[in-house]
């Protein structure tokens, strides 16, 4: 029993070595780029081994969620080629058999499914926690039942039409009222039986001085 | 002669010609007519391409020797003869009636496409009430796997303008269909124009209190905001740094003269109509100076926030360019974040280029040059609907700035539309071409409806191409020709002596030597030179137009195509048909006089007037 444990412990690092070779990484692994300072600015945290541990844990969580296999563990996520950029490659080994690597397609699907959760764990976004080769799912466009521009258009059009109708009606009313006034004054004139002489009503002349016999007429007529 | 004029003056007071409520309305209407979209999106562009501050010299010279004299002439003749454009020229001599008809035709045609631009402004205005602004991101394609290709290759703002708004066809021969959203916007634009015009200058005079003053308020707000943006000072420096060498380029003088001419909205007949509603005794000299100077001052004032914002946009583009290059380098060489910054980018690039030149080449780094970004000068609709909308996205609270900007553009255009429509309606009313049983409101409505229906051409897929044709061919040469005939009519047919007397009656003093010199010599000469030079330049240039063609190999660059023959024939017609009435009417009257010599006694050209009723005059003498 002890021998087995010692063998496993010594063999584990030896197993890890060929995993990080270029061919293996290209076929089974994904490159990850993390840009903490771009995303968080002053509130940026430092990338250290604990953060790496969290990353491995979240990927393991993603694998568990996707495969509904509860045996995935942090040790199944292998990380290699770490750089100061903060970028690295990671591979997923099968929990049942550490020598067997999970195919890329499955890893991609798992990451896609839980992308949001992985991003939130690190306070990052699809662009700042970049899985090279896994395209971020694009947000569906916001669709409205009624496009907002139609609403604004309807309001403005309604106001303008109401204004036009109001103005036209008021002009119409003013015109009919003035026409009515004109008709009334004409009727009055007809009633009084006026004959206008040089533009002045006989009525008004009579009212001025009934006894004078229209002396003003003399000045007005050239005859 | 002056006495007879006084008698007619007294008679005029009893007529019900519409009047301005007060002087302010009249001035605001004239200023609003003169100050239009061109002040905001044409003048800053010219300033930029013609060496900044140096352009002001030909511009101011053109203003003083060409713009102000013509403006004074139009206002004085309108105020003195008190009729719209056809009536005024008919009064001077029946042979010149064609000048008025030409003005009316040009006003109508320009009004068609100008209101279409306002419809576009309204469309953008409606769409500014969304978060995020629709021109800030590309839409997804059908599979939802990626963005629409046309949008990715161009930019989101370009896509929104050419595809979503215009739905433009690849060339002018394919008309496409009517775009219903543009038809709605156009209907609303014409409705707004109608409601402002419903009672003639009664309602227009009230509308201009808002439409003429609001743009200044918004420009000031933008000025304050723009000056606080990063890169604004660079933009202003770039704009105003003079390059004196441009003064030797004749094209600069030509452009300055045409800009002043079109900017003051001369030869449309609108200014004559507005002045005709004034009381006889009104100092039109001061009005002309005021309107002319306010117009130029507005152009200058508007170019400051425009260029501050363009400088901001260029700086943002430059920073984005550098950032994307930095990211590419950081990712390729796995350098720690924020080690390469904008400041040490050049140094890093040099070091890396010496050590790994092939990898650097494979990266396809963009060339980031601030001056090149500043040089991307745009004018016209491109400035408003593409460049400015992109700039607005970068500003915090984008919706507010977008709404303010588009309302400002709408007010600027609406007050200019008033002048256009006035140039069409007033001559028709004055000549009693409208039967008296048709109320004014109905006739105005009919004209608006007819204009709306004809302008539906511009809402088709190829509408933008047609609009550019109308803009270049109707709004240019015919106006110059009409203005030339205007000034020669007044100087030759009406007579400077009579004109000076009229002005003395109206303003209280005769026009000075400067005005005499300009009217009789400098201005007609300048107009003639500008006209000839303009035609010569146009003729030399092959008639072609830029198109938005997604299947073009160098897309998103515009593919330049030549006009088909039938389109070019229409262009020539658009330039010729408005001015054809000038010789036609003269010919018609000449033929009439030759065939009926007894009816036309060769007398001094008298002010024959539809209001003239000799019997009435005899009675009032008593």
PDB file of N, CA and C in Angstrom, chain B residues 25 28-29 32 196 203-218 407-408 410-412 414-415 418:
ATOM      1  N   UNK B  25     -39.086  89.818 -34.851  1.00  0.00           N
ATOM      2  CA  UNK B  25     -39.550  88.665 -35.627  1.00  0.00           C
ATOM      3  C   UNK B  25     -38.920  88.671 -37.012  1.00  0.00           C
ATOM      4  N   UNK B  28     -35.206  87.865 -36.767  1.00  0.00           N
ATOM      5  CA  UNK B  28     -34.987  86.460 -36.438  1.00  0.00           C
ATOM      6  C   UNK B  28     -35.311  85.570 -37.623  1.00  0.00           C
ATOM      7  N   UNK B  29     -36.367  85.924 -38.382  1.00  0.00           N
ATOM      8  CA  UNK B  29     -36.719  85.104 -39.542  1.00  0.00           C
ATOM      9  C   UNK B  29     -35.618  85.170 -40.587  1.00  0.00           C
ATOM     10  N   UNK B  32     -32.668  83.290 -39.271  1.00  0.00           N
ATOM     11  CA  UNK B  32     -32.948  81.864 -39.318  1.00  0.00           C
ATOM     12  C   UNK B  32     -32.866  81.307 -40.720  1.00  0.00           C
ATOM     13  N   UNK B 196     -46.278  75.440 -38.993  1.00  0.00           N
ATOM     14  CA  UNK B 196     -45.642  76.727 -38.760  1.00  0.00           C
ATOM     15  C   UNK B 196     -46.076  77.754 -39.802  1.00  0.00           C
ATOM     16  N   UNK B 203     -47.897  82.856 -37.952  1.00  0.00           N
ATOM     17  CA  UNK B 203     -47.388  81.710 -37.212  1.00  0.00           C
ATOM     18  C   UNK B 203     -45.885  81.559 -37.379  1.00  0.00           C
ATOM     19  N   UNK B 204     -45.368  81.891 -38.558  1.00  0.00           N
ATOM     20  CA  UNK B 204     -43.917  81.780 -38.769  1.00  0.00           C
ATOM     21  C   UNK B 204     -43.190  82.700 -37.807  1.00  0.00           C
ATOM     22  N   UNK B 205     -43.733  83.937 -37.666  1.00  0.00           N
ATOM     23  CA  UNK B 205     -43.080  84.895 -36.791  1.00  0.00           C
ATOM     24  C   UNK B 205     -42.981  84.411 -35.365  1.00  0.00           C
ATOM     25  N   UNK B 206     -43.974  83.600 -34.933  1.00  0.00           N
ATOM     26  CA  UNK B 206     -43.901  83.078 -33.573  1.00  0.00           C
ATOM     27  C   UNK B 206     -42.985  81.874 -33.504  1.00  0.00           C
ATOM     28  N   UNK B 207     -43.001  81.060 -34.565  1.00  0.00           N
ATOM     29  CA  UNK B 207     -42.162  79.862 -34.548  1.00  0.00           C
ATOM     30  C   UNK B 207     -40.687  80.219 -34.511  1.00  0.00           C
ATOM     31  N   UNK B 208     -40.306  81.325 -35.187  1.00  0.00           N
ATOM     32  CA  UNK B 208     -38.876  81.638 -35.246  1.00  0.00           C
ATOM     33  C   UNK B 208     -38.309  82.071 -33.910  1.00  0.00           C
ATOM     34  N   UNK B 209     -39.178  82.485 -32.969  1.00  0.00           N
ATOM     35  CA  UNK B 209     -38.630  82.799 -31.648  1.00  0.00           C
ATOM     36  C   UNK B 209     -37.883  81.597 -31.097  1.00  0.00           C
ATOM     37  N   UNK B 210     -38.407  80.407 -31.403  1.00  0.00           N
ATOM     38  CA  UNK B 210     -37.766  79.179 -30.922  1.00  0.00           C
ATOM     39  C   UNK B 210     -36.726  78.677 -31.908  1.00  0.00           C
ATOM     40  N   UNK B 211     -37.134  78.534 -33.184  1.00  0.00           N
ATOM     41  CA  UNK B 211     -36.239  77.849 -34.118  1.00  0.00           C
ATOM     42  C   UNK B 211     -34.984  78.644 -34.410  1.00  0.00           C
ATOM     43  N   UNK B 212     -35.040  79.958 -34.314  1.00  0.00           N
ATOM     44  CA  UNK B 212     -33.846  80.734 -34.631  1.00  0.00           C
ATOM     45  C   UNK B 212     -32.924  80.883 -33.435  1.00  0.00           C
ATOM     46  N   UNK B 213     -33.458  80.786 -32.224  1.00  0.00           N
ATOM     47  CA  UNK B 213     -32.619  81.018 -31.042  1.00  0.00           C
ATOM     48  C   UNK B 213     -32.119  79.726 -30.416  1.00  0.00           C
ATOM     49  N   UNK B 214     -32.914  78.648 -30.543  1.00  0.00           N
ATOM     50  CA  UNK B 214     -32.533  77.400 -29.892  1.00  0.00           C
ATOM     51  C   UNK B 214     -31.165  76.873 -30.328  1.00  0.00           C
ATOM     52  N   UNK B 215     -30.829  76.922 -31.641  1.00  0.00           N
ATOM     53  CA  UNK B 215     -29.504  76.424 -32.037  1.00  0.00           C
ATOM     54  C   UNK B 215     -28.365  77.100 -31.289  1.00  0.00           C
ATOM     55  N   UNK B 216     -28.503  78.403 -31.010  1.00  0.00           N
ATOM     56  CA  UNK B 216     -27.406  79.090 -30.310  1.00  0.00           C
ATOM     57  C   UNK B 216     -27.244  78.542 -28.903  1.00  0.00           C
ATOM     58  N   UNK B 217     -28.397  78.247 -28.274  1.00  0.00           N
ATOM     59  CA  UNK B 217     -28.338  77.686 -26.927  1.00  0.00           C
ATOM     60  C   UNK B 217     -27.608  76.342 -26.948  1.00  0.00           C
ATOM     61  N   UNK B 218     -28.003  75.492 -27.899  1.00  0.00           N
ATOM     62  CA  UNK B 218     -27.382  74.162 -27.961  1.00  0.00           C
ATOM     63  C   UNK B 218     -25.903  74.265 -28.311  1.00  0.00           C
ATOM     64  N   UNK B 407     -32.026  67.962 -32.301  1.00  0.00           N
ATOM     65  CA  UNK B 407     -33.003  69.048 -32.221  1.00  0.00           C
ATOM     66  C   UNK B 407     -32.394  70.331 -32.799  1.00  0.00           C
ATOM     67  N   UNK B 408     -31.127  70.558 -32.502  1.00  0.00           N
ATOM     68  CA  UNK B 408     -30.463  71.756 -33.028  1.00  0.00           C
ATOM     69  C   UNK B 408     -30.451  71.737 -34.550  1.00  0.00           C
ATOM     70  N   UNK B 410     -32.449  70.196 -36.461  1.00  0.00           N
ATOM     71  CA  UNK B 410     -33.802  70.353 -36.968  1.00  0.00           C
ATOM     72  C   UNK B 410     -34.228  71.819 -36.949  1.00  0.00           C
ATOM     73  N   UNK B 411     -33.929  72.527 -35.834  1.00  0.00           N
ATOM     74  CA  UNK B 411     -34.307  73.954 -35.793  1.00  0.00           C
ATOM     75  C   UNK B 411     -33.593  74.736 -36.870  1.00  0.00           C
ATOM     76  N   UNK B 412     -32.278  74.456 -37.060  1.00  0.00           N
ATOM     77  CA  UNK B 412     -31.525  75.167 -38.077  1.00  0.00           C
ATOM     78  C   UNK B 412     -32.170  74.971 -39.440  1.00  0.00           C
ATOM     79  N   UNK B 414     -35.284  73.932 -40.114  1.00  0.00           N
ATOM     80  CA  UNK B 414     -36.675  74.361 -40.201  1.00  0.00           C
ATOM     81  C   UNK B 414     -36.758  75.846 -40.508  1.00  0.00           C
ATOM     82  N   UNK B 415     -35.931  76.656 -39.835  1.00  0.00           N
ATOM     83  CA  UNK B 415     -35.997  78.094 -40.095  1.00  0.00           C
ATOM     84  C   UNK B 415     -35.546  78.409 -41.511  1.00  0.00           C
ATOM     85  N   UNK B 418     -38.528  77.757 -43.848  1.00  0.00           N
ATOM     86  CA  UNK B 418     -39.501  78.843 -43.876  1.00  0.00           C
ATOM     87  C   UNK B 418     -39.219  79.759 -45.055  1.00  0.00           C
TER      88      UNK B 418
END
